[in-house]
């Protein structure tokens, strides 16, 4: 299965709210493309619109991370998901495959309930916390047209001004 090109900052698809998937006929090969591309670029999560595809799906794999535990020790697929019952908050630095070289401190809920379809299209609703909750919120943001620079402070934007401008021009 092919590794695909990851869309970068400034591309309009990253600002678009993704549509729920209703036709699941090609879902398996698309899931494979998401994983292949995520692993190729050493990501821990990847959303469909980062491959330029308007579909409400993302993949996550934090199994190699220190904070991984038994529940998160496998590649995960989230389809047509929604965040519910958020609680708490915590701030940590995040990166994104669509914003290479950029780190932004982002405040996230400490714990969320996430309702979604898994890779077998089974309905799930689970509570996530810690790193997994953070990654799910980051990827869910992508599907809502939101990226980490939307959380940037004026000093973050100043620090990355040239870098962001370069990517924006490449995508215009
Ligand atoms: Ni991202």
PDB file of N, CA, C and O and ligand atoms in Angstrom, residues 45 50 95-99 138-139 142 147-148, ligand 1:
ATOM      1  N   UNK A  45      -0.205   9.948  15.111  1.00  0.00           N
ATOM      2  CA  UNK A  45      -1.597  10.070  14.692  1.00  0.00           C
ATOM      3  C   UNK A  45      -1.649  10.709  13.319  1.00  0.00           C
ATOM      4  O   UNK A  45      -0.739  11.463  12.948  1.00  0.00           O
ATOM      5  N   UNK A  50      -5.322  15.219   6.242  1.00  0.00           N
ATOM      6  CA  UNK A  50      -3.884  15.439   6.061  1.00  0.00           C
ATOM      7  C   UNK A  50      -3.377  14.715   4.805  1.00  0.00           C
ATOM      8  O   UNK A  50      -2.273  14.981   4.339  1.00  0.00           O
ATOM      9  N   UNK A  95       3.384  18.480  18.232  1.00  0.00           N
ATOM     10  CA  UNK A  95       3.823  18.667  16.860  1.00  0.00           C
ATOM     11  C   UNK A  95       2.762  18.115  15.935  1.00  0.00           C
ATOM     12  O   UNK A  95       1.743  17.590  16.385  1.00  0.00           O
ATOM     13  N   UNK A  96       2.997  18.233  14.627  1.00  0.00           N
ATOM     14  CA  UNK A  96       2.001  17.776  13.648  1.00  0.00           C
ATOM     15  C   UNK A  96       2.719  17.504  12.333  1.00  0.00           C
ATOM     16  O   UNK A  96       3.564  18.297  11.917  1.00  0.00           O
ATOM     17  N   UNK A  97       2.370  16.389  11.671  1.00  0.00           N
ATOM     18  CA  UNK A  97       3.025  16.059  10.396  1.00  0.00           C
ATOM     19  C   UNK A  97       2.731  17.101   9.311  1.00  0.00           C
ATOM     20  O   UNK A  97       3.483  17.203   8.348  1.00  0.00           O
ATOM     21  N   UNK A  98       1.658  17.871   9.491  1.00  0.00           N
ATOM     22  CA  UNK A  98       1.351  18.930   8.524  1.00  0.00           C
ATOM     23  C   UNK A  98       2.093  20.229   8.838  1.00  0.00           C
ATOM     24  O   UNK A  98       2.012  21.185   8.067  1.00  0.00           O
ATOM     25  N   UNK A  99       2.788  20.250   9.986  1.00  0.00           N
ATOM     26  CA  UNK A  99       3.564  21.431  10.394  1.00  0.00           C
ATOM     27  C   UNK A  99       4.953  21.002  10.850  1.00  0.00           C
ATOM     28  O   UNK A  99       5.329  21.182  12.014  1.00  0.00           O
ATOM     29  N   UNK A 138      -6.241  16.043  19.267  1.00  0.00           N
ATOM     30  CA  UNK A 138      -5.475  16.669  18.174  1.00  0.00           C
ATOM     31  C   UNK A 138      -6.027  16.217  16.817  1.00  0.00           C
ATOM     32  O   UNK A 138      -6.268  17.039  15.925  1.00  0.00           O
ATOM     33  N   UNK A 139      -6.232  14.902  16.678  1.00  0.00           N
ATOM     34  CA  UNK A 139      -6.709  14.372  15.389  1.00  0.00           C
ATOM     35  C   UNK A 139      -8.160  14.770  15.143  1.00  0.00           C
ATOM     36  O   UNK A 139      -8.539  15.090  14.013  1.00  0.00           O
ATOM     37  N   UNK A 142      -8.285  18.100  13.686  1.00  0.00           N
ATOM     38  CA  UNK A 142      -8.034  18.103  12.233  1.00  0.00           C
ATOM     39  C   UNK A 142      -9.347  17.935  11.474  1.00  0.00           C
ATOM     40  O   UNK A 142      -9.607  18.644  10.503  1.00  0.00           O
ATOM     41  N   UNK A 147      -6.029  23.242  13.518  1.00  0.00           N
ATOM     42  CA  UNK A 147      -4.656  22.746  13.674  1.00  0.00           C
ATOM     43  C   UNK A 147      -3.962  23.474  14.828  1.00  0.00           C
ATOM     44  O   UNK A 147      -4.499  24.445  15.362  1.00  0.00           O
ATOM     45  N   UNK A 148      -2.763  22.992  15.196  1.00  0.00           N
ATOM     46  CA  UNK A 148      -2.130  23.494  16.424  1.00  0.00           C
ATOM     47  C   UNK A 148      -1.794  24.984  16.373  1.00  0.00           C
ATOM     48  O   UNK A 148      -1.749  25.630  17.417  1.00  0.00           O
TER      49      UNK A 148
HETATM   50 NI1  LIG B   1      -1.633  16.940  13.304  1.00  0.00          NI
END
